[in-house]
XYZ file of C-alpha atoms in Angstrom:
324
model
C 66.554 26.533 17.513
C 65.908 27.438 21.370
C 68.352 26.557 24.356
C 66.137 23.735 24.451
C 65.814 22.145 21.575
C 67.068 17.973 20.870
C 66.052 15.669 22.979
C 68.396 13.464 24.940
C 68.218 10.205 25.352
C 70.859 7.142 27.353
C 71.715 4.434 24.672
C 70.285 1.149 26.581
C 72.277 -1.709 26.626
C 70.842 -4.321 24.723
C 72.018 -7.485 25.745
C 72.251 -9.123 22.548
C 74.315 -12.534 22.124
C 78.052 -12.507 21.307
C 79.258 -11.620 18.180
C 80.018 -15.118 18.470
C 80.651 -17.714 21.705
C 83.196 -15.876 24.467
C 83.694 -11.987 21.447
C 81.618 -9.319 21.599
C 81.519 -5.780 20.192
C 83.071 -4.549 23.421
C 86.573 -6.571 22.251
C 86.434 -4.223 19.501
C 85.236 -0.875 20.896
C 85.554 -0.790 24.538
C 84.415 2.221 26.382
C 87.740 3.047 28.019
C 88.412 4.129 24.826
C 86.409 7.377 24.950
C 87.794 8.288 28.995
C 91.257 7.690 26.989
C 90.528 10.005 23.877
C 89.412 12.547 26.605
C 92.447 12.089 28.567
C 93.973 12.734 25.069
C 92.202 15.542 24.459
C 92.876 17.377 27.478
C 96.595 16.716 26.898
C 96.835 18.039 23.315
C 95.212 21.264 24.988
C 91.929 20.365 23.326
C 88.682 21.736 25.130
C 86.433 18.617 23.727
C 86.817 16.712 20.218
C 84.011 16.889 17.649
C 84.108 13.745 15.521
C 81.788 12.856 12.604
C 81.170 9.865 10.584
C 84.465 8.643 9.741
C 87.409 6.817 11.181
C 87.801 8.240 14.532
C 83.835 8.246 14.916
C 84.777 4.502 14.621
C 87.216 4.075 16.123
C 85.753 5.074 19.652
C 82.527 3.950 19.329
C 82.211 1.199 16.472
C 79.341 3.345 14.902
C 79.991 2.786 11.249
C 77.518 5.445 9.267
C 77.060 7.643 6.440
C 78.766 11.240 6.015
C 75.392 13.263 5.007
C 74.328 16.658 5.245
C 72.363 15.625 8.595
C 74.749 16.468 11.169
C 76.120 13.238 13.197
C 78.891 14.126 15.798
C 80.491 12.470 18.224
C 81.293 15.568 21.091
C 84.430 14.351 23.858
C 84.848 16.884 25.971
C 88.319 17.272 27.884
C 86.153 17.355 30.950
C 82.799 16.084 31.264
C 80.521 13.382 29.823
C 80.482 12.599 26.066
C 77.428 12.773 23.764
C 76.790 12.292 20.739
C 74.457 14.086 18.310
C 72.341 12.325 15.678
C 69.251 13.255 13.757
C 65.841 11.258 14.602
C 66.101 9.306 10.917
C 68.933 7.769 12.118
C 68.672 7.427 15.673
C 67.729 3.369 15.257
C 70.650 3.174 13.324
C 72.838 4.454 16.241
C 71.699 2.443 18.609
C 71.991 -0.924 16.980
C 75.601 -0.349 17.086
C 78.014 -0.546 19.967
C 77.160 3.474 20.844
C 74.564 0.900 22.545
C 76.676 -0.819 25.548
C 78.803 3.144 26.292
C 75.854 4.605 28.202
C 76.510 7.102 26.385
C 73.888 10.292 25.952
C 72.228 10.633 22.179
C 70.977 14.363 21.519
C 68.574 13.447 19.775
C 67.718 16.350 16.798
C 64.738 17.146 14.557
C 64.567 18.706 11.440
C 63.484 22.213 12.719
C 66.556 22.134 14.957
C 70.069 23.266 15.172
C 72.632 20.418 15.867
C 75.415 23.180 15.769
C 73.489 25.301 18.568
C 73.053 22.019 20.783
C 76.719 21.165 20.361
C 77.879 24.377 21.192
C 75.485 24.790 24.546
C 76.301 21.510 26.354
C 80.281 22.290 25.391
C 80.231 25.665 26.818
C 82.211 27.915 25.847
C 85.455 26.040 25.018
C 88.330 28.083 23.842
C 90.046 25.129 21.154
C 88.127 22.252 19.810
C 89.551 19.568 17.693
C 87.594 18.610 14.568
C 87.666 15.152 12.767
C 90.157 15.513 9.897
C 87.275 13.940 7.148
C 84.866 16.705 7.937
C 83.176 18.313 5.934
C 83.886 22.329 5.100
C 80.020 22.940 5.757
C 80.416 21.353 9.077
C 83.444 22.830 10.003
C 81.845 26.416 9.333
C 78.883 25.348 10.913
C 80.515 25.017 13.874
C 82.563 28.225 13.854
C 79.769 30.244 13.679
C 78.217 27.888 16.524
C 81.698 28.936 18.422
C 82.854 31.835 16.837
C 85.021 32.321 20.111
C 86.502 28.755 19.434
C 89.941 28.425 17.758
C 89.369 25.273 15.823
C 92.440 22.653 15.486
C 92.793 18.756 14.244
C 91.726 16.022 16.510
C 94.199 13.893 15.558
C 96.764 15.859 17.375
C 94.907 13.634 20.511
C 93.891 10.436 18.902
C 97.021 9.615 16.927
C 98.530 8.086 19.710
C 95.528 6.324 20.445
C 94.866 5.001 16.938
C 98.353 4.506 16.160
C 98.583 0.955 18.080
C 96.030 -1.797 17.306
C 94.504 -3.952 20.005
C 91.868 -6.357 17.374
C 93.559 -10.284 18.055
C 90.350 -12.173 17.160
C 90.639 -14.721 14.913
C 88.185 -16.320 12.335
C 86.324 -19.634 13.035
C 83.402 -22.071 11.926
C 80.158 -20.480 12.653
C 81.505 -16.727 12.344
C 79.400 -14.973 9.774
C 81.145 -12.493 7.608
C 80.101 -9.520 5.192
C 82.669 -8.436 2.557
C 82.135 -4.670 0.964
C 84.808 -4.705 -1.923
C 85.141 -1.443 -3.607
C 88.000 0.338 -5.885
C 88.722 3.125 -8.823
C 88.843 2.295 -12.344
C 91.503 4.500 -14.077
C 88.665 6.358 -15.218
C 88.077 7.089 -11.868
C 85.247 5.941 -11.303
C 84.077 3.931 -8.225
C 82.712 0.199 -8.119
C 81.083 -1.064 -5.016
C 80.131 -4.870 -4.177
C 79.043 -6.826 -0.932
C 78.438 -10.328 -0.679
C 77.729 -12.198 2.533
C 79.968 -15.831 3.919
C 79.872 -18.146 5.930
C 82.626 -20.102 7.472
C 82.597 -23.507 7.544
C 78.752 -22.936 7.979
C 76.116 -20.453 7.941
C 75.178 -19.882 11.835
C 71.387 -21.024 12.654
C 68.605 -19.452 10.957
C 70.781 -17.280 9.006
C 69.657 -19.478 5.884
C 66.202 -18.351 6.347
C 66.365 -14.440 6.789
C 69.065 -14.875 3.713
C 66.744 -15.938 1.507
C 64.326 -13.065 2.755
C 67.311 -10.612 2.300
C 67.796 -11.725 -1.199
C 64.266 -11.931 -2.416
C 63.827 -8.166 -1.174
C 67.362 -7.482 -2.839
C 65.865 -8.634 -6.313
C 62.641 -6.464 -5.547
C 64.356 -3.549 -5.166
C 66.478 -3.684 -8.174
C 63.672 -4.732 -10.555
C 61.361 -1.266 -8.818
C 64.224 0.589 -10.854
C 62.492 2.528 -13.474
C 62.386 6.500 -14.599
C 60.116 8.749 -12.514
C 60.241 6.080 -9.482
C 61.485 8.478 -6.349
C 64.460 7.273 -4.396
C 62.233 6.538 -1.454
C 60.169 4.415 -3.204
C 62.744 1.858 -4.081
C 64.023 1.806 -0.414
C 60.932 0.928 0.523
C 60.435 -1.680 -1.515
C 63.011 -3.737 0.031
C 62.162 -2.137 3.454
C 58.319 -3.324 3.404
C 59.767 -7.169 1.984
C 61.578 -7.360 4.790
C 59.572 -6.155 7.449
C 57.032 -8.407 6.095
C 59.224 -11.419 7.098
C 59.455 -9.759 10.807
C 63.192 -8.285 10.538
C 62.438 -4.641 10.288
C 64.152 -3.869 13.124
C 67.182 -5.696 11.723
C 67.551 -3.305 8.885
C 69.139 -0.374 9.684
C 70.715 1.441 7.226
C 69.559 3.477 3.993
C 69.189 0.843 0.742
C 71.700 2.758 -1.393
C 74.034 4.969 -2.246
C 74.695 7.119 -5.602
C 78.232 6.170 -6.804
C 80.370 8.274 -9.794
C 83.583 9.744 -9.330
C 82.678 9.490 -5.139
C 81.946 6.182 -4.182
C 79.019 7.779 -1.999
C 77.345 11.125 -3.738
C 73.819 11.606 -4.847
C 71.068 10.417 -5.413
C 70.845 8.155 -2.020
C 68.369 5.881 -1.855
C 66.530 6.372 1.482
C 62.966 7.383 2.949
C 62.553 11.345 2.415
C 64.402 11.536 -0.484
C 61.110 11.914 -3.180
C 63.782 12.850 -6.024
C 62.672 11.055 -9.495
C 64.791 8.731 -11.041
C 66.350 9.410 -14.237
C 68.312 7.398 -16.895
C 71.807 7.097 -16.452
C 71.882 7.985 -12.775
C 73.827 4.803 -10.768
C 73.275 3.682 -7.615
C 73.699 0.760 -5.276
C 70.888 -1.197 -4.052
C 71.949 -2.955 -0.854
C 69.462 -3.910 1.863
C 70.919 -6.077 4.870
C 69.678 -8.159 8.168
C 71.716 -7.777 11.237
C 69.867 -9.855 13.451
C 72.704 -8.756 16.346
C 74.826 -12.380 16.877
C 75.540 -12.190 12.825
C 74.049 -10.716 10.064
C 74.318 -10.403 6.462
C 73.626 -7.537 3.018
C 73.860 -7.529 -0.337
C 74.707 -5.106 -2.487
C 75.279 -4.272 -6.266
C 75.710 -1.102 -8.651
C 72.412 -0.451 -10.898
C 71.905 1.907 -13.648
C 68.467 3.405 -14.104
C 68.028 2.897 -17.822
C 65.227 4.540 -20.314
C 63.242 0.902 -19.720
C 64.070 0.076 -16.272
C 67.500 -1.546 -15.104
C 71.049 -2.548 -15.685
C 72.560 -4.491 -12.620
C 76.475 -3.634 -12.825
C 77.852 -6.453 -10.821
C 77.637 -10.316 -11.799
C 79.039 -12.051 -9.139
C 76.754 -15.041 -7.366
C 74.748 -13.551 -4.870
C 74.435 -16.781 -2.856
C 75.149 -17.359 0.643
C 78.643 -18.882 0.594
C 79.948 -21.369 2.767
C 83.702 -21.396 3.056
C 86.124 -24.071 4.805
C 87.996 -23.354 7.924
């Protein structure tokens, strides 16, 4: 990759409604928070923090994603602007969460390029980094031969303090819209996953309609299941279904995950991933509408069988309404 490579780009804000009347995102992840991790940072005698998807990701921005081996990293340095790095498959993703409000710069990277390299050219040359506890050992080395002149420590030497007192006093009420993603280990151990969508005391406006869309491309996807269908295909399936309805932009993550002894592993079920599928490889199959105001997915465990599909989860996949 050249000095120049990955674009940047300034998250817009998007003005979307409140999560719901007088609560927005920025209750949850206010920008302060990233001037404070800095302040943290510099502190804990940290030259920037490199954070991917995880807790601490999370935690400063509200950008809930997927650990892959596509590098996404949240750079604060001790002194200077923050950034963070995702690749162009995702970028949509990114910005539909709160990374959107932060004005915060997205480096932008292709598949030709070197996320590592553009990390290491906007930080400098910093002499300590701290690295996100979850990452990866292929990131980690990634970036020491990025910095080979960087002695690499923990970030949560910085953010502990930070993390270690909770602000979130919001409470639930009629009209909120929430999505449950319930997952455990057998004492086989292996991993379950399950998300079903509720309302409280009642759905919020036209989230009845784009439900019903949500579900109908839920049930296409799972019955597109088969041997020798690629991964891709079946995330399209529900993709198209629901772009068809005029809420493409509203989905915005991959349809599924492969689930075993990791609750996220192989094979994922996303565009560009053309492997075949086989029998006995499991899966979940979980398209979703986040219209911004509220939103809803849902999601069960399928098998790939030697005639099509085994759905592992039997709960209703209704819309429930709860009372307040």
């Amino acid at each position: 990759m050249s000095a120049q490579a990955g674009t940047t780009q300034t998250a817009a804000v998007k003005g979307e409604a409140d999560v719901a009347e007088g609560y927005t995102t920025a209750d949850l992840y206010p920008a302060s928070r990233l001037e404070r991790a800095a302040e943290a940072a510099a502190r804990a005698g940290l030259d920037a923090l490199l954070l991917t998807p995880g807790p601490d990701l999370r935690y400063l921005t509200g950008y809930d994603t997927h650990q892959s081996e596509r590098l996404t990293c949240l750079a604060v340095p001790a002194a200077g602007p923050a950034f963070l790095v995702v690749p162009r498959l995702e970028l949509a993703s990114a910005q539909a969460s709160p990374v959107s409000g932060m004005n915060l710069d997205l480096v932008v990277w292709d598949e030709t390029d070197d996320p590592y390299q553009a990390v290491a050219l906007r930080l400098g040359s910093p002499a300590t980094v701290g690295l996100a506890g979850q990452m990866w050992a292929m990131m980690v080395l990634r970036f020491r031969d990025a910095m080979p002149g960087a002695h690499q420590a923990l970030a949560s030497s910085a953010l502990r303090a930070l993390r270690i007192r909770k602000t979130t006093g919001r409470v639930l009420r009629e009209g909120d819209a929430v999505v449950v993603d319930i997952g455990g280990t057998m004492p086989s151990g292996y991993c379950s996953d399950c998300t079903r969508t509720y309302a409280i005391g009642a759905a919020p406006p036209d989230m009845a309609r784009y439900y019903e869309v949500l579900r109908a491309a839920q049930e296409a996807a799972c019955a597109a299941v088969r041997p020798g269908i690629h991964a891709e295909a079946v995330d399209a399936v529900a993709r198209d279904a629901i772009a068809a309805a005029g809420h493409g932009e509203h989905f915005t993550h991959r349809t599924g995950h492969g689930i075993g002894l990791e609750t996220h592993e192989d094979p994922y079920i996303v565009a560009g991933n053309t492997e075949e599928l086989e029998p006995g490889m499991a899966f979940s199959v979980e398209p979703g509408i986040y219209p911004g105001p509220h939103g809803a997915r849902i999601e069960d465990i399928v098998v790939c069988t030697a005639s099509g599909y085994q759905r592992l989860n039997n709960a209703s996949r209704d819309l429930v309404v709860v009372g307040t």
